[in-house]
GROMACS .gro file of C-alpha atoms in nm:
model
  265
    1MET     CA    1  -0.303   0.311   0.677
    2ILE     CA    2  -0.468   0.324   1.015
    3LEU     CA    3  -0.433   0.596   1.302
    4ALA     CA    4  -0.344   0.405   1.635
    5LEU     CA    5  -0.370   0.618   1.963
    6ASP     CA    6  -0.209   0.482   2.283
    7ALA     CA    7  -0.375   0.727   2.557
    8GLY     CA    8  -0.151   0.681   2.885
    9ASN     CA    9  -0.194   0.876   3.208
   10THR     CA   10   0.082   1.142   3.087
   11ASN     CA   11   0.095   1.130   2.704
   12ILE     CA   12  -0.116   1.028   2.417
   13CYS     CA   13   0.104   0.829   2.148
   14ALA     CA   14  -0.035   0.866   1.800
   15GLY     CA   15   0.104   0.648   1.525
   16CYS     CA   16   0.036   0.585   1.154
   17ILE     CA   17   0.072   0.239   1.089
   18GLU     CA   18   0.086   0.080   0.736
   19GLY     CA   19   0.152  -0.276   0.647
   20GLY     CA   20   0.274  -0.371   0.996
   21GLU     CA   21   0.532  -0.075   0.979
   22VAL     CA   22   0.498   0.242   1.178
   23ARG     CA   23   0.533   0.536   0.972
   24LEU     CA   24   0.519   0.807   1.218
   25THR     CA   25   0.468   0.880   1.603
   26ALA     CA   26   0.381   1.185   1.796
   27ARG     CA   27   0.318   1.237   2.170
   28ILE     CA   28   0.059   1.502   2.305
   29ALA     CA   29  -0.044   1.558   2.661
   30THR     CA   30  -0.332   1.374   2.808
   31ASP     CA   31  -0.559   1.656   2.935
   32ARG     CA   32  -0.885   1.541   3.068
   33ARG     CA   33  -0.997   1.912   3.016
   34LYS     CA   34  -0.961   1.903   2.651
   35THR     CA   35  -1.275   1.880   2.424
   36GLU     CA   36  -1.322   1.650   2.129
   37ASP     CA   37  -1.276   1.976   1.904
   38GLU     CA   38  -0.948   2.056   2.074
   39TYR     CA   39  -0.808   1.676   2.032
   40ALA     CA   40  -0.905   1.666   1.662
   41GLY     CA   41  -0.723   1.989   1.587
   42VAL     CA   42  -0.401   1.876   1.757
   43LEU     CA   43  -0.417   1.532   1.586
   44GLU     CA   44  -0.496   1.693   1.266
   45ALA     CA   45  -0.200   1.934   1.275
   46VAL     CA   46   0.026   1.648   1.382
   47LEU     CA   47  -0.083   1.440   1.091
   48ARG     CA   48  -0.068   1.728   0.853
   49MET     CA   49   0.287   1.832   0.956
   50ASN     CA   50   0.402   1.468   0.901
   51GLY     CA   51   0.241   1.486   0.545
   52VAL     CA   52  -0.057   1.237   0.637
   53GLY     CA   53  -0.396   1.375   0.508
   54PRO     CA   54  -0.748   1.238   0.644
   55ASP     CA   55  -0.827   1.075   0.320
   56SER     CA   56  -0.519   0.824   0.347
   57LEU     CA   57  -0.615   0.699   0.666
   58ASP     CA   58  -0.858   0.364   0.639
   59GLY     CA   59  -0.945   0.344   0.991
   60SER     CA   60  -0.833   0.381   1.374
   61ILE     CA   61  -0.772   0.190   1.689
   62ILE     CA   62  -0.736   0.335   2.060
   63CYS     CA   63  -0.620   0.196   2.343
   64SER     CA   64  -0.670   0.396   2.663
   65VAL     CA   65  -0.595   0.338   3.049
   66VAL     CA   66  -0.776   0.679   3.109
   67PRO     CA   67  -1.162   0.638   3.079
   68PRO     CA   68  -1.232   1.023   3.114
   69VAL     CA   69  -1.086   1.103   2.798
   70ASN     CA   70  -1.230   0.781   2.606
   71ARG     CA   71  -1.523   0.994   2.463
   72CYS     CA   72  -1.358   1.291   2.360
   73LEU     CA   73  -1.097   1.100   2.177
   74SER     CA   74  -1.330   0.880   2.008
   75LEU     CA   75  -1.561   1.168   1.873
   76ALA     CA   76  -1.202   1.358   1.761
   77VAL     CA   77  -1.074   1.070   1.577
   78GLU     CA   78  -1.432   1.010   1.410
   79MET     CA   79  -1.429   1.384   1.323
   80ILE     CA   80  -1.070   1.338   1.148
   81THR     CA   81  -1.143   0.974   0.984
   82GLY     CA   82  -1.513   0.996   0.936
   83ARG     CA   83  -1.505   0.618   1.071
   84THR     CA   84  -1.587   0.539   1.454
   85PRO     CA   85  -1.244   0.398   1.622
   86LEU     CA   86  -1.208   0.039   1.762
   87PHE     CA   87  -1.139   0.037   2.106
   88VAL     CA   88  -0.922  -0.213   2.290
   89LYS     CA   89  -1.168  -0.374   2.556
   90PRO     CA   90  -1.289  -0.698   2.702
   91GLY     CA   91  -1.437  -0.906   2.424
   92LEU     CA   92  -1.195  -0.798   2.129
   93LYS     CA   93  -1.017  -1.100   1.931
   94THR     CA   94  -0.650  -1.114   2.085
   95GLY     CA   95  -0.553  -1.466   1.993
   96LEU     CA   96  -0.428  -1.489   2.372
   97ALA     CA   97  -0.567  -1.696   2.647
   98LEU     CA   98  -0.566  -1.473   2.932
   99ARG     CA   99  -0.463  -1.685   3.252
  100VAL     CA  100  -0.534  -1.421   3.505
  101ASP     CA  101  -0.797  -1.400   3.802
  102ASN     CA  102  -1.013  -1.097   3.642
  103PRO     CA  103  -0.919  -1.076   3.237
  104GLU     CA  104  -1.191  -0.790   3.228
  105GLY     CA  105  -0.968  -0.580   3.439
  106LEU     CA  106  -0.650  -0.624   3.256
  107GLY     CA  107  -0.529  -0.313   3.098
  108SER     CA  108  -0.567  -0.248   2.735
  109ASP     CA  109  -0.201  -0.142   2.709
  110ARG     CA  110  -0.092  -0.459   2.859
  111ILE     CA  111  -0.305  -0.652   2.607
  112ALA     CA  112  -0.147  -0.479   2.315
  113ASP     CA  113   0.202  -0.514   2.429
  114ALA     CA  114   0.147  -0.888   2.485
  115VAL     CA  115  -0.017  -0.964   2.137
  116ALA     CA  116   0.269  -0.760   1.973
  117ALA     CA  117   0.535  -0.946   2.175
  118SER     CA  118   0.382  -1.308   2.126
  119ALA     CA  119   0.349  -1.223   1.753
  120LEU     CA  120   0.672  -1.062   1.679
  121TYR     CA  121   0.907  -1.236   1.892
  122GLY     CA  122   0.760  -1.600   1.983
  123GLY     CA  123   0.808  -1.820   2.251
  124THR     CA  124   0.808  -1.692   2.608
  125VAL     CA  125   0.840  -1.316   2.651
  126ILE     CA  126   0.864  -1.050   2.935
  127VAL     CA  127   0.739  -0.710   2.843
  128VAL     CA  128   0.874  -0.441   3.045
  129ASP     CA  129   0.677  -0.105   2.945
  130MET     CA  130   0.818   0.192   3.108
  131GLY     CA  131   0.573   0.494   3.119
  132THR     CA  132   0.377   0.658   3.396
  133MET     CA  133   0.384   0.306   3.555
  134THR     CA  134   0.629   0.043   3.499
  135THR     CA  135   0.456  -0.264   3.392
  136LEU     CA  136   0.582  -0.635   3.333
  137SER     CA  137   0.372  -0.840   3.140
  138VAL     CA  138   0.452  -1.232   3.063
  139VAL     CA  139   0.325  -1.428   2.766
  140ASN     CA  140   0.444  -1.781   2.696
  141GLY     CA  141   0.482  -1.987   2.371
  142LYS     CA  142   0.149  -2.126   2.409
  143LYS     CA  143   0.000  -1.764   2.345
  144GLU     CA  144  -0.110  -1.753   2.740
  145PHE     CA  145  -0.094  -1.435   2.914
  146LEU     CA  146   0.037  -1.533   3.264
  147GLY     CA  147   0.040  -1.216   3.430
  148GLY     CA  148   0.343  -0.978   3.565
  149ALA     CA  149   0.399  -0.688   3.787
  150ILE     CA  150   0.283  -0.321   3.817
  151CYS     CA  151   0.499  -0.064   3.987
  152PRO     CA  152   0.521   0.327   3.981
  153GLY     CA  153   0.695   0.467   3.687
  154ILE     CA  154   1.041   0.662   3.741
  155ARG     CA  155   0.848   1.002   3.671
  156LEU     CA  156   0.571   0.916   3.899
  157SER     CA  157   0.839   0.822   4.198
  158GLN     CA  158   1.032   1.156   4.115
  159GLN     CA  159   0.700   1.368   4.129
  160ALA     CA  160   0.617   1.185   4.476
  161LEU     CA  161   0.994   1.272   4.635
  162ALA     CA  162   0.963   1.640   4.510
  163ALA     CA  163   0.592   1.702   4.620
  164GLY     CA  164   0.616   1.504   4.937
  165THR     CA  165   0.954   1.640   5.085
  166SER     CA  166   1.066   2.011   5.161
  167GLN     CA  167   1.412   1.966   5.046
  168LEU     CA  168   1.427   1.749   4.723
  169PRO     CA  169   1.388   1.935   4.398
  170ALA     CA  170   1.227   1.805   4.070
  171ILE     CA  171   1.511   1.650   3.860
  172GLY     CA  172   1.547   1.519   3.489
  173LEU     CA  173   1.639   1.171   3.368
  174ASP     CA  174   2.008   1.258   3.230
  175PRO     CA  175   2.229   0.968   3.339
  176PRO     CA  176   2.419   0.987   3.674
  177GLU     CA  177   2.774   0.962   3.664
  178ARG     CA  178   2.818   0.750   3.943
  179ALA     CA  179   2.613   0.517   4.178
  180ILE     CA  180   2.749   0.699   4.495
  181GLY     CA  181   2.602   1.040   4.462
  182ARG     CA  182   2.802   1.342   4.612
  183ASN     CA  183   2.518   1.574   4.654
  184THR     CA  184   2.145   1.573   4.651
  185VAL     CA  185   2.094   1.588   4.284
  186GLU     CA  186   2.346   1.329   4.203
  187CYS     CA  187   2.201   1.100   4.487
  188MET     CA  188   1.844   1.129   4.323
  189LYS     CA  189   1.964   1.051   3.987
  190SER     CA  190   2.140   0.745   4.107
  191GLY     CA  191   1.830   0.623   4.303
  192ALA     CA  192   1.612   0.715   3.988
  193ILE     CA  193   1.824   0.555   3.713
  194PHE     CA  194   2.013   0.282   3.893
  195GLY     CA  195   1.738   0.217   4.122
  196THR     CA  196   1.489   0.149   3.834
  197ALA     CA  197   1.740  -0.048   3.649
  198ALA     CA  198   1.799  -0.271   3.963
  199MET     CA  199   1.417  -0.332   4.033
  200VAL     CA  200   1.360  -0.417   3.689
  201ASP     CA  201   1.665  -0.663   3.691
  202GLY     CA  202   1.520  -0.806   4.014
  203LEU     CA  203   1.160  -0.849   3.886
  204ILE     CA  204   1.299  -1.022   3.571
  205ALA     CA  205   1.500  -1.250   3.770
  206GLY     CA  206   1.208  -1.327   4.008
  207ILE     CA  207   0.988  -1.403   3.687
  208ARG     CA  208   1.261  -1.633   3.536
  209ARG     CA  209   1.270  -1.846   3.851
  210GLU     CA  210   0.917  -1.892   3.838
  211LEU     CA  211   0.872  -1.978   3.504
  212ALA     CA  212   1.167  -2.230   3.509
  213GLU     CA  213   0.982  -2.352   3.816
  214LYS     CA  214   0.656  -2.421   3.558
  215GLY     CA  215   0.886  -2.568   3.302
  216GLU     CA  216   0.894  -2.272   3.092
  217PRO     CA  217   1.172  -2.211   2.863
  218ALA     CA  218   1.390  -1.914   2.922
  219PRO     CA  219   1.215  -1.587   2.813
  220ARG     CA  220   1.331  -1.347   2.608
  221VAL     CA  221   1.285  -0.944   2.756
  222VAL     CA  222   1.129  -0.664   2.544
  223MET     CA  223   1.169  -0.329   2.665
  224THR     CA  224   0.929  -0.047   2.543
  225GLY     CA  225   0.758   0.281   2.652
  226GLY     CA  226   0.882   0.624   2.663
  227ILE     CA  227   1.131   0.573   2.966
  228SER     CA  228   1.268   0.255   2.825
  229ARG     CA  229   1.572   0.434   2.673
  230PHE     CA  230   1.688   0.595   2.989
  231ILE     CA  231   1.690   0.245   3.176
  232ALA     CA  232   1.796  -0.008   2.925
  233PRO     CA  233   2.145   0.059   2.919
  234TYR     CA  234   2.180   0.032   3.283
  235CYS     CA  235   1.996  -0.301   3.296
  236ARG     CA  236   2.221  -0.628   3.362
  237GLU     CA  237   1.933  -0.840   3.192
  238THR     CA  238   1.974  -0.872   2.825
  239VAL     CA  239   1.693  -0.660   2.687
  240THR     CA  240   1.561  -0.609   2.355
  241VAL     CA  241   1.436  -0.234   2.306
  242ASP     CA  242   1.116  -0.175   2.060
  243PRO     CA  243   0.988   0.168   2.120
  244ASP     CA  244   0.680   0.105   1.891
  245LEU     CA  245   0.585  -0.227   2.045
  246LEU     CA  246   0.243  -0.119   2.164
  247LEU     CA  247   0.148   0.053   1.832
  248LYS     CA  248   0.259  -0.272   1.652
  249GLY     CA  249   0.005  -0.448   1.897
  250LEU     CA  250  -0.278  -0.214   1.790
  251TRP     CA  251  -0.190  -0.295   1.448
  252LEU     CA  252  -0.224  -0.647   1.492
  253LEU     CA  253  -0.555  -0.607   1.719
  254TYR     CA  254  -0.712  -0.428   1.400
  255GLN     CA  255  -0.632  -0.670   1.160
  256LYS     CA  256  -0.780  -0.940   1.395
  257ASN     CA  257  -1.083  -0.766   1.448
  258VAL     CA  258  -1.163  -0.495   1.196
  259ARG     CA  259  -0.992  -0.670   0.881
  260ARG     CA  260  -1.137  -1.008   0.960
  261LYS     CA  261  -1.492  -0.872   0.990
  262GLU     CA  262  -1.456  -0.694   0.668
  263ALA     CA  263  -1.330  -0.995   0.483
  264GLY     CA  264  -1.636  -1.199   0.624
  265ARG     CA  265  -1.894  -0.958   0.457
   0.00000   0.00000   0.00000
């Protein structure tokens, strides 16, 4: 079993994965002020609460888009497992050809998503990852990462509305009753949920057209990330929701890099 961490701008998703199966997941807040001891304490408490002791962990892998927390997370994981974690970074074996202008600038989360989508779904896949940011990543049947799109996430947009205006409140993500809101909160919910779904549908449609022009087959769409369950029901596009896609990608990356290296010794 390995410990996999996906460090995002808002939350750190921790997962324990065994044989490619995600056994448990937990979310803790991303806090740049936390020390390695604090992160270790929180992570170990989460593991023990779910019946996982440090001795049952064979290794670990970290995917992070928040560089300021990388050192503390690395030290925290090493304190728990006794081993230095593997980081998703340039130079790692992915099994993908990165057909983008600057491969080294590609987010490690998008790499993990693409690795999992390619291995688990095959063919041409559009991955929609909905967290602090909404990202769309495209990988084809030749295992080529073709690029995608990046947009503000729904919560980030809501925070901007509340912070940048005088009369708009913070709202939750409970579904709106109608597209035509009858008060401020209903209007904001409509814009947040229906608007985000429409944006995703529009981007997917645009990507489909461009792929068709290049002779690529019709893509499958896989949606993941903490916000996906709120948006998927309102998308007109047919989507497969896989909440643990990124963690599965981290498992595959660990196997490609650490296990293969150990086998070669």
